[in-house]
mmCIF file of C-alpha atoms in Angstrom:
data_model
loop_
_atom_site.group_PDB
_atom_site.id
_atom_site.type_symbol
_atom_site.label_atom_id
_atom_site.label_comp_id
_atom_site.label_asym_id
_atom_site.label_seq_id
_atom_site.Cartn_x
_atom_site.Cartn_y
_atom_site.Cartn_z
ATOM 1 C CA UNK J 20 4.548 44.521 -21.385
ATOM 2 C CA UNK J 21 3.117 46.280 -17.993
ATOM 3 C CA UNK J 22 0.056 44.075 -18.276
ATOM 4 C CA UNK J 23 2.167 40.842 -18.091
ATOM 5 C CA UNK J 24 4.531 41.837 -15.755
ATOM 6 C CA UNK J 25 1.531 42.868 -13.462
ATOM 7 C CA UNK J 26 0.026 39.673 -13.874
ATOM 8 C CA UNK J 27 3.260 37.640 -12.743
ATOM 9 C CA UNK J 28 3.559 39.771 -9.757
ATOM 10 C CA UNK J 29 -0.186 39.540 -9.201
ATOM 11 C CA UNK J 30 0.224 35.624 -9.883
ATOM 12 C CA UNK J 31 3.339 35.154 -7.641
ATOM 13 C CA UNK J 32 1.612 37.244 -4.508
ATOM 14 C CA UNK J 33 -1.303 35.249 -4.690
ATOM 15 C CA UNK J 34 0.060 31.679 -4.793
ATOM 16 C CA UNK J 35 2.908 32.766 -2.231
ATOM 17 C CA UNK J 36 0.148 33.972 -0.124
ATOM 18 C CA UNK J 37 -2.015 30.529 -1.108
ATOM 19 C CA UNK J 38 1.032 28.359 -0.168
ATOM 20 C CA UNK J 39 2.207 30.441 3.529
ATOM 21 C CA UNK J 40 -1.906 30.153 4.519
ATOM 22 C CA UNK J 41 -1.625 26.658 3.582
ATOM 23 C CA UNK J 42 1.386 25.661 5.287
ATOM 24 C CA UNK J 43 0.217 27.776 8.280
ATOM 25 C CA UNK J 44 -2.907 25.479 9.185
ATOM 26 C CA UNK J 45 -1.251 22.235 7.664
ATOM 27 C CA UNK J 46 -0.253 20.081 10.279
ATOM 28 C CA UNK J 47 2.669 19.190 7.545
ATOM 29 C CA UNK J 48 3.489 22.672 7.674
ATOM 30 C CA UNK J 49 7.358 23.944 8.951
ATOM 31 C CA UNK J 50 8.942 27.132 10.103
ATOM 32 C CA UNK J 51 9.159 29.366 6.831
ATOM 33 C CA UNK J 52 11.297 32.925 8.983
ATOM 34 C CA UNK J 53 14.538 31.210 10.058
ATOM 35 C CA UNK J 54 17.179 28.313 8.135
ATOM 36 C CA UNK J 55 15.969 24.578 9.546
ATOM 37 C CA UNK J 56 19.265 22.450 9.864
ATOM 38 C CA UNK J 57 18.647 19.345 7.802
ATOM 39 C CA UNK J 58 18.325 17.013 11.269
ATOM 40 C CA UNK J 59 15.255 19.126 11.628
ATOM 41 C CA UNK J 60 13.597 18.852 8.475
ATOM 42 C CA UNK J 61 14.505 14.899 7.593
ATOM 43 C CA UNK J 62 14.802 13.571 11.463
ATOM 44 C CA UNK J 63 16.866 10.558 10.515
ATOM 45 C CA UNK J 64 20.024 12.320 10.460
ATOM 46 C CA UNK J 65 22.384 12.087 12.684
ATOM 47 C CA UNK J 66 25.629 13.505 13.809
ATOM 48 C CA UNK J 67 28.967 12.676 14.109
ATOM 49 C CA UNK J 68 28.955 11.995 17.678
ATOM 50 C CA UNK J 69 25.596 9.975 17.334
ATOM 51 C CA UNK J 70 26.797 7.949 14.821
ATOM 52 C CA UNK J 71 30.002 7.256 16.902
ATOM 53 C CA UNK J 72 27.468 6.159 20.078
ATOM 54 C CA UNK J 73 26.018 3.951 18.132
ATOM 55 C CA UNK J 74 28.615 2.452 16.688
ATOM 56 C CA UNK J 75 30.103 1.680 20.431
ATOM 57 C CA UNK J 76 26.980 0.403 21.081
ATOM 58 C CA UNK J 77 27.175 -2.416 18.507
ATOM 59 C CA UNK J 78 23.704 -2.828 17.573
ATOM 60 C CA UNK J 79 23.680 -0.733 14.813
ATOM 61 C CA UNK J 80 24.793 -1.995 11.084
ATOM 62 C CA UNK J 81 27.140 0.710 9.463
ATOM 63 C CA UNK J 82 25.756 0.850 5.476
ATOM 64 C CA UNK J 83 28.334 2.120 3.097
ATOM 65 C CA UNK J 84 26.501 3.891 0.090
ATOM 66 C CA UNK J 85 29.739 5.153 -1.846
ATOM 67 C CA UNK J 86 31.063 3.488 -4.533
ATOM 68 C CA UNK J 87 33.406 -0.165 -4.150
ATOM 69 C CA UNK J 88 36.155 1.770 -5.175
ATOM 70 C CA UNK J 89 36.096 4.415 -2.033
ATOM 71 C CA UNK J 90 34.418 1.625 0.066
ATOM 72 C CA UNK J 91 37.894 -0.062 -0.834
ATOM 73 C CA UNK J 92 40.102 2.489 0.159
ATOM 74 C CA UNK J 93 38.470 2.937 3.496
ATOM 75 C CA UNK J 94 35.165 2.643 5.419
ATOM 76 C CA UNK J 95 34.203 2.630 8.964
ATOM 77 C CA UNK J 96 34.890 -0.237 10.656
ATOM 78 C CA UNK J 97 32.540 -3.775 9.992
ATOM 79 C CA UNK J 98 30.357 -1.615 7.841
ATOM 80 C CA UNK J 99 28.431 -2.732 4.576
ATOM 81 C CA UNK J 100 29.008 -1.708 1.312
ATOM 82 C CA UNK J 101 25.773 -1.136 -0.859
ATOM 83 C CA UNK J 102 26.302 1.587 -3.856
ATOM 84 C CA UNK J 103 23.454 3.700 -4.906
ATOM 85 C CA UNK J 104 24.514 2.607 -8.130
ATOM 86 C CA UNK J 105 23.611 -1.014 -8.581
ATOM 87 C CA UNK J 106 21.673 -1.295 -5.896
ATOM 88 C CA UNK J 107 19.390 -3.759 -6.240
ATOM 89 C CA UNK J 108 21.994 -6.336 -7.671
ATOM 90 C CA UNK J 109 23.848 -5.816 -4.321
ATOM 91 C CA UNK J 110 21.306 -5.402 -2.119
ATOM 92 C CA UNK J 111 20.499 -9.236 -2.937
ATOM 93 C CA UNK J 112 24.057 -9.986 -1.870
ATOM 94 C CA UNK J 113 24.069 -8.566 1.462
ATOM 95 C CA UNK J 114 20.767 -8.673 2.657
ATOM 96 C CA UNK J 115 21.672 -10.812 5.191
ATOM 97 C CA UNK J 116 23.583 -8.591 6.585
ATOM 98 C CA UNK J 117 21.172 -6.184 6.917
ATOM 99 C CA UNK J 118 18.569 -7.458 9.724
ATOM 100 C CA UNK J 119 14.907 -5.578 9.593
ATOM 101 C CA UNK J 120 15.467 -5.001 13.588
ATOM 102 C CA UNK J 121 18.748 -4.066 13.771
ATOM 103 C CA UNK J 122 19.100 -0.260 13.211
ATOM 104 C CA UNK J 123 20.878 0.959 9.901
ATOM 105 C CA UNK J 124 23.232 3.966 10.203
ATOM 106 C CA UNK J 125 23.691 5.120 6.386
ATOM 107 C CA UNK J 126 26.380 7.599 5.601
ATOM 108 C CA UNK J 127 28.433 8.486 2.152
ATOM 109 C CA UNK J 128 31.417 11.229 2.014
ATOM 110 C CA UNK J 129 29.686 14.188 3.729
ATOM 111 C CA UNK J 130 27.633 16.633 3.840
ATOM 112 C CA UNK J 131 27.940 17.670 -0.016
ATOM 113 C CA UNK J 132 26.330 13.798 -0.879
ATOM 114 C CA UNK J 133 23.466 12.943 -1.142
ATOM 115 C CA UNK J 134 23.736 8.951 -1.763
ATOM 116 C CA UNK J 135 23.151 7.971 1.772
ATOM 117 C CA UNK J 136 19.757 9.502 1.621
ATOM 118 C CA UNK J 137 18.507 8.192 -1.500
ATOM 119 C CA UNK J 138 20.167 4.582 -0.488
ATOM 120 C CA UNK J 139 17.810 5.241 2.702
ATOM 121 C CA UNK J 140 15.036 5.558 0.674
ATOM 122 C CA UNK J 141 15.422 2.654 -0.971
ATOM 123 C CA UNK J 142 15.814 0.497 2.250
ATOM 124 C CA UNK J 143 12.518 2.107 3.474
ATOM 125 C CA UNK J 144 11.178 1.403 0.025
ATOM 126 C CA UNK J 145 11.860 -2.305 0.118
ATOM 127 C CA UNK J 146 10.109 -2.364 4.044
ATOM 128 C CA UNK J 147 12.593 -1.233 6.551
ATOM 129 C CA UNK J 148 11.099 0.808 9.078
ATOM 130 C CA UNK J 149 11.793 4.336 9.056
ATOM 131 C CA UNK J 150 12.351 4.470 12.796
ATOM 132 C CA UNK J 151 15.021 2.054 12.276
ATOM 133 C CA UNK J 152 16.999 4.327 9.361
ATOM 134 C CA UNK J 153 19.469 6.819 10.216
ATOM 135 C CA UNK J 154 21.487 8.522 7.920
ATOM 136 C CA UNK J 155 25.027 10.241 9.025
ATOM 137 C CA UNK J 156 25.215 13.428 7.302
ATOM 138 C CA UNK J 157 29.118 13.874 7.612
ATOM 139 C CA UNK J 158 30.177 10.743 6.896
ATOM 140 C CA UNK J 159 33.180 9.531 6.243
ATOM 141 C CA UNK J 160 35.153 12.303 5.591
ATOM 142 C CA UNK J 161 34.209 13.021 9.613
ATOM 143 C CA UNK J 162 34.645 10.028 10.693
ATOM 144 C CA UNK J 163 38.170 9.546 9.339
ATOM 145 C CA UNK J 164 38.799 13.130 10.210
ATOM 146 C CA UNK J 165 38.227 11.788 14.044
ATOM 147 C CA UNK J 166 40.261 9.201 13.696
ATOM 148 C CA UNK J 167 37.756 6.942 14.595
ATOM 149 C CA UNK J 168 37.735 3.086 13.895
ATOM 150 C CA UNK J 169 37.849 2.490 9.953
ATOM 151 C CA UNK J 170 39.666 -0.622 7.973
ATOM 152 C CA UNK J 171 40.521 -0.908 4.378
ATOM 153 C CA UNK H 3 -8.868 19.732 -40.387
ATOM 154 C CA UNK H 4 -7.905 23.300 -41.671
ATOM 155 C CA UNK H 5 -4.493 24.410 -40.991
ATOM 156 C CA UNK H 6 -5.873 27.007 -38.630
ATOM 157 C CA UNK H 7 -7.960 24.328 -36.778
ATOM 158 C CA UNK H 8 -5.062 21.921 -36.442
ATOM 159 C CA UNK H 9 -2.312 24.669 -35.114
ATOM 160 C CA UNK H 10 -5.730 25.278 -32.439
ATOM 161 C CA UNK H 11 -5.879 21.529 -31.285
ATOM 162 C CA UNK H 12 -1.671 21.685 -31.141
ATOM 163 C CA UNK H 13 -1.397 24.581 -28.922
ATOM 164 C CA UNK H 14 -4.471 22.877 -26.792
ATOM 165 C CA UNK H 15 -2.690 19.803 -26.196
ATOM 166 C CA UNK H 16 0.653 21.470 -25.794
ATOM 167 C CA UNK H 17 -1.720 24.130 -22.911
ATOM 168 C CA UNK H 18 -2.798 20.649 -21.223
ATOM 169 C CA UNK H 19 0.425 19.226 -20.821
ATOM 170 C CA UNK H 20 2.163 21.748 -20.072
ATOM 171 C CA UNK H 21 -0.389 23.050 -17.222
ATOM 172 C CA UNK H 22 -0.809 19.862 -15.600
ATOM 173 C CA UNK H 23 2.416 18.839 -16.281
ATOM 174 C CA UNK H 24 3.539 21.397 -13.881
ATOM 175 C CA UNK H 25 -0.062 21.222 -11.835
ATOM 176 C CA UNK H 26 1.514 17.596 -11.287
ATOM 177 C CA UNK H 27 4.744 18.597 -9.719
ATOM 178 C CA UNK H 28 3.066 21.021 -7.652
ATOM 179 C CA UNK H 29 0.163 19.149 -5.894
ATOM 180 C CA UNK H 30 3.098 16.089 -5.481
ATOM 181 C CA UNK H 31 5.291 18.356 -3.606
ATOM 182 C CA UNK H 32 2.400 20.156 -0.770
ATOM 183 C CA UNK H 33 1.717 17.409 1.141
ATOM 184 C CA UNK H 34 5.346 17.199 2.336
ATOM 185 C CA UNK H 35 7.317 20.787 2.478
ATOM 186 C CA UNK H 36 9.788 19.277 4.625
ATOM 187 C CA UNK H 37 11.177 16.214 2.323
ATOM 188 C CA UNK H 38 10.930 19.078 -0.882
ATOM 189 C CA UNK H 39 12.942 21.423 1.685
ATOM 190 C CA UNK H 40 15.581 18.890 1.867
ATOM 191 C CA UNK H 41 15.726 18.325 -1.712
ATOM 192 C CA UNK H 42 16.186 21.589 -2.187
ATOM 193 C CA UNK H 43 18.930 21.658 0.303
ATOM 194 C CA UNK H 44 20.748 18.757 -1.899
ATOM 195 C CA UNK H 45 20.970 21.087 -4.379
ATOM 196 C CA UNK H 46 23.328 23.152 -2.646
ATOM 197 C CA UNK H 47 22.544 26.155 -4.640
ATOM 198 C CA UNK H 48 20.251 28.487 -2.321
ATOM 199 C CA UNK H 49 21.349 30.393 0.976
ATOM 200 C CA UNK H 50 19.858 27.540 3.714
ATOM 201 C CA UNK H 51 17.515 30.718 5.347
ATOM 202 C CA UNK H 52 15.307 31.126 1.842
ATOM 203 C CA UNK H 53 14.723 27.118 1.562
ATOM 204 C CA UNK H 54 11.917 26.611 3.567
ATOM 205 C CA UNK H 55 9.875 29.797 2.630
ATOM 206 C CA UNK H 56 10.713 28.040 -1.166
ATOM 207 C CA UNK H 57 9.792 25.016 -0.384
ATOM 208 C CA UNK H 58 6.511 26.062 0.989
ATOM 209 C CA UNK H 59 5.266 29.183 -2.003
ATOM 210 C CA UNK H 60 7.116 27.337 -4.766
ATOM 211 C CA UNK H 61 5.075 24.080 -5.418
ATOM 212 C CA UNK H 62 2.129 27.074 -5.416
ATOM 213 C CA UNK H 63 3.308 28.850 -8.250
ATOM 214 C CA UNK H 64 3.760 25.565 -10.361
ATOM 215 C CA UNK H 65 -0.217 24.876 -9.214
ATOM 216 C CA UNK H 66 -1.825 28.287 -10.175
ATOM 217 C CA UNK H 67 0.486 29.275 -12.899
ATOM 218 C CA UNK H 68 -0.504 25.879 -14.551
ATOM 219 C CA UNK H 69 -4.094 25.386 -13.622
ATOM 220 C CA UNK H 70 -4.606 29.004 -14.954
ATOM 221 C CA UNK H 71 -2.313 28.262 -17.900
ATOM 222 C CA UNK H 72 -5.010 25.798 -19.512
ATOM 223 C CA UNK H 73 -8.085 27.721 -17.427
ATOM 224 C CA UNK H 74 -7.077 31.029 -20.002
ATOM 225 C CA UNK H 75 -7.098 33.109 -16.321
ATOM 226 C CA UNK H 76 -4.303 35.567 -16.867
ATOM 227 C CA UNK H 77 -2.872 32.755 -19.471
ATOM 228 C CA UNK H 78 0.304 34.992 -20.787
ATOM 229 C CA UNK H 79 1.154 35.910 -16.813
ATOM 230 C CA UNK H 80 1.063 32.212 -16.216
ATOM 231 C CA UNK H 81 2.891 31.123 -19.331
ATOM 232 C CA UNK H 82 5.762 33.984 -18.443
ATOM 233 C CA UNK H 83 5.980 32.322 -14.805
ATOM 234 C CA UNK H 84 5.990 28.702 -16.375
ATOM 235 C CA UNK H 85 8.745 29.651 -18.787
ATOM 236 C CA UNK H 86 10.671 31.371 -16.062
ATOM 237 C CA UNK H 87 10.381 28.393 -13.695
ATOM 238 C CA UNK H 88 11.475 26.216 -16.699
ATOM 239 C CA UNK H 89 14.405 28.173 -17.375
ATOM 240 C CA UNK H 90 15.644 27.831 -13.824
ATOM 241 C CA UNK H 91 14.663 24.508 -13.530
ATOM 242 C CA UNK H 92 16.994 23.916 -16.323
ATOM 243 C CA UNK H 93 19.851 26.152 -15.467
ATOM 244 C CA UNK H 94 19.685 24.024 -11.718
ATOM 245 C CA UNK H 95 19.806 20.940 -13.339
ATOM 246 C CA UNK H 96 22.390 21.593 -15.712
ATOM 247 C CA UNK H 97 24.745 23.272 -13.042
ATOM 248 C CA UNK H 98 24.443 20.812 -10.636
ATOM 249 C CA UNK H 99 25.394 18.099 -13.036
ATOM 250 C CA UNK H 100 28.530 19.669 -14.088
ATOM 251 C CA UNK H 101 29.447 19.936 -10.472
ATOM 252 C CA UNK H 102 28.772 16.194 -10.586
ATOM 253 C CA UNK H 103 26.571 15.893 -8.082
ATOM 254 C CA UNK H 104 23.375 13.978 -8.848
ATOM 255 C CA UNK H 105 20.720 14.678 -5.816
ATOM 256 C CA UNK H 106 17.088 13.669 -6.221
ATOM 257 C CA UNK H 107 15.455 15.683 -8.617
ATOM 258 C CA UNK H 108 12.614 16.926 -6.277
ATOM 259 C CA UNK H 109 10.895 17.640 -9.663
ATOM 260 C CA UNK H 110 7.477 15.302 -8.589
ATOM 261 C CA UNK H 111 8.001 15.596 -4.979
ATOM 262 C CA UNK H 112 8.960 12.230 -2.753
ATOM 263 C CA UNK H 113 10.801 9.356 -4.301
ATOM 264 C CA UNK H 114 11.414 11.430 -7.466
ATOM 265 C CA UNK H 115 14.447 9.869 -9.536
ATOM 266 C CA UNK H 116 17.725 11.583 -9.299
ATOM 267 C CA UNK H 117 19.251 14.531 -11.450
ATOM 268 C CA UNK H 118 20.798 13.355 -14.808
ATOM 269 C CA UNK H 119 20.640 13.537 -18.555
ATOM 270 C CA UNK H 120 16.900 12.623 -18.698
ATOM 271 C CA UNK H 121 15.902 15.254 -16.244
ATOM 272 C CA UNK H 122 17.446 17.861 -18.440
ATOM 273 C CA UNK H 123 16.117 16.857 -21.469
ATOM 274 C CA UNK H 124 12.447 17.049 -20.038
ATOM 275 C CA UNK H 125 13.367 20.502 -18.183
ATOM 276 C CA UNK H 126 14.799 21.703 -21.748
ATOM 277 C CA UNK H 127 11.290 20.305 -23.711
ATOM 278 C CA UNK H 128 9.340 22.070 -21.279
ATOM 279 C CA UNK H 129 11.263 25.367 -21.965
ATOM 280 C CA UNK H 130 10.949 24.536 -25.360
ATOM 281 C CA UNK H 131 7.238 24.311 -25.238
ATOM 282 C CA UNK H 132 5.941 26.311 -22.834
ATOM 283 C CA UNK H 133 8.339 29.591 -24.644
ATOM 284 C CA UNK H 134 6.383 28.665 -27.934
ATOM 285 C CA UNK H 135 2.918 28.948 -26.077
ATOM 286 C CA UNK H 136 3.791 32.053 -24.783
ATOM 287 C CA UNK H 137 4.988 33.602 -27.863
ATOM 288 C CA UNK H 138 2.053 32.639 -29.722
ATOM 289 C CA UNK H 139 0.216 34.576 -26.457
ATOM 290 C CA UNK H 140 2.429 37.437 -26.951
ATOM 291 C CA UNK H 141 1.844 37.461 -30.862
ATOM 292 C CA UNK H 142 -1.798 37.803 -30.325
ATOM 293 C CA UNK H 143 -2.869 34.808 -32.156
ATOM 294 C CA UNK H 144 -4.666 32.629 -29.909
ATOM 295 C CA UNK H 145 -7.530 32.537 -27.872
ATOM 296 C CA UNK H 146 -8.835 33.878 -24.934
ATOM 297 C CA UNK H 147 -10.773 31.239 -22.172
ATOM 298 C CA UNK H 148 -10.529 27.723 -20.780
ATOM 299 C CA UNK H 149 -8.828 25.232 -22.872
ATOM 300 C CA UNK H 150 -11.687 22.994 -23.679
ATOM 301 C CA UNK H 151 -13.606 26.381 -24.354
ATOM 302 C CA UNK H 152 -11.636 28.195 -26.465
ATOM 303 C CA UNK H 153 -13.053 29.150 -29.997
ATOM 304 C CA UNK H 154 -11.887 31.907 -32.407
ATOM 305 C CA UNK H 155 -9.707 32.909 -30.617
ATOM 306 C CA UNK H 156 -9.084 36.460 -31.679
ATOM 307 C CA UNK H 157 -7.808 39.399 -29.821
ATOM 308 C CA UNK H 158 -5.526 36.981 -27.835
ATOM 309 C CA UNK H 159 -6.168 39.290 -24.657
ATOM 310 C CA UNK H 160 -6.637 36.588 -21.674
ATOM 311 C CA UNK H 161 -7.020 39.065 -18.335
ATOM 312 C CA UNK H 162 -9.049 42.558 -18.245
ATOM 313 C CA UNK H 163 -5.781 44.506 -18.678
ATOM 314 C CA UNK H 164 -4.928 42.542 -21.903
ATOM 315 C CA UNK H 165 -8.435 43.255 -23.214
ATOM 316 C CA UNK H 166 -8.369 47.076 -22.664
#
């Protein structure tokens, strides 16, 4: 058994050694000694407060990617509901809606989701810009906590 | 084919795929630590400081421990550290889909598809496999060297430690 446990720690050392050198000259390469916030490491998320400038500045398009049901019971104001699940069904429905210039501010419940990411993906997949993609990490759950515009 | 033969082609094939299976997922995920960092995140399962030093080592343990998996370097090592990494893999998958959440896998790096039944059933098969190549290692059986090298096979000793 001391032979094979020597050769996983031997094996782990070396690749974790491979992969920090690697990272350290890679110009893809990110800070390994301290927690990155996720608007650091994926810089189309936004906050609260961002989303809420934008959405005074009415040139952004509010994309709902929860479900119809919770897009029923309440979604930020003039936004557009477009599911994760069925996506490309309803994406043919309201892709008029959704302008390639205008910016797209994605959000689902919160932080613990992860739909408004992957529905992200899929707009950049089908040729939006990534420039023009944000993606509201708290999202509804903050904005309703802020009492901020929403309609049912 | 002799039995003995045919149970030598098997465990080639199953080397192969399981190597570059996992050879695969690493080289997918280097290019980009930051998008596997913040599918690791999704997972809400490790302490936010740890992700990034994960995100960069682990895609290098799934290269090495494969590549040298079906090169015979250190081959029972490398099938340990496969198996482990399955095992978690699995036990990740399976816990975060009783939470019901369903993040993107993060299994094959960028634009991989999202957690659910499938992705536990290949996480489980790969357990599956890569636990019989290693106790077939651990037995003694099989060979020693590079997959499309490997002969007689006896002794079953793969590093200079094994042999001696």
């Amino acid at each position: 058994m001391k032979p094979l446990f020597s050769e996983i720690a031997a094996l782990l050392a070396f690749a974790s050694g491979l992969g920090l050198a690697v990272n350290a000259v890679s110009p893809a390469g990110i800070a390994v000694t301290r927690a990155l916030p996720i608007t650091d490491l994926d810089d189309r998320y936004i906050t609260a407060e961002e989303a809420k400038a934008r959405f005074e500045g009415g040139r952004s398009v509010f994309v709902d990617a929860r479900t119809r049901e919770e897009f029923a019971a309440g979604h930020v104001e003039g936004a557009v509901s477009l599911p994760l699940e069925g996506f490309e069904a309803r994406y043919a429905e309201v892709a008029k809606l959704l302008p390639r210039e205008a910016e797209l501010v994605v959000y689902c419940r919160g932080a613990g989701c992860s739909e408004s990411r992957q529905v992200a993906d899929q707009l950049q997949r089908l040729g939006y810009e990534r420039s023009r993609i944000r993606i509201f990490r708290d999202g509804y759950t903050a904005w309703k906590q802020r009492g901020w515009p929403a309609e049912k | 084919m002799t039995g003995e033969s045919r149970i030598r082609f098997l465990r080639r094939l199953g080397l192969l795929a399981v190597g570059g299976v996992y050879v695969a997922a690493g080289a997918l995920k280097v290019p980009d630590p930051k998008a596997f960092a913040v599918a690791i995140v999704e997972y809400r399962l490790i302490p936010e400081g740890l992700v990034p030093l994960l995100a960069v080592v682990l895609p290098w343990w799934e290269i090495l421990a494969g590549g040298m998996a079906v090169a015979g370097v250190w081959r029972r090592g490398a099938l340990a550290l496969l198996a482990g990494l399955s095992a978690a893999f699995l036990a990740v998958g399976t816990v975060t889909l009783l939470r019901g959440m369903s993040p993107p896998c993060g299994c094959f790096g960028i634009g991989s598809d999202k957690i659910g039944p499938a992705t536990i059933v290949m996480e489980a098969s790969l357990l599956v496999l890569t636990g019989a190549l290693l106790a077939a290692e651990l037995r003694g059986k099989p060979g020693s060297g590079a997959v499309g090298s490997m002969e007689a096979g006896a002794g079953g000793g793969t590093t200079p430690a094994a042999r001696g």
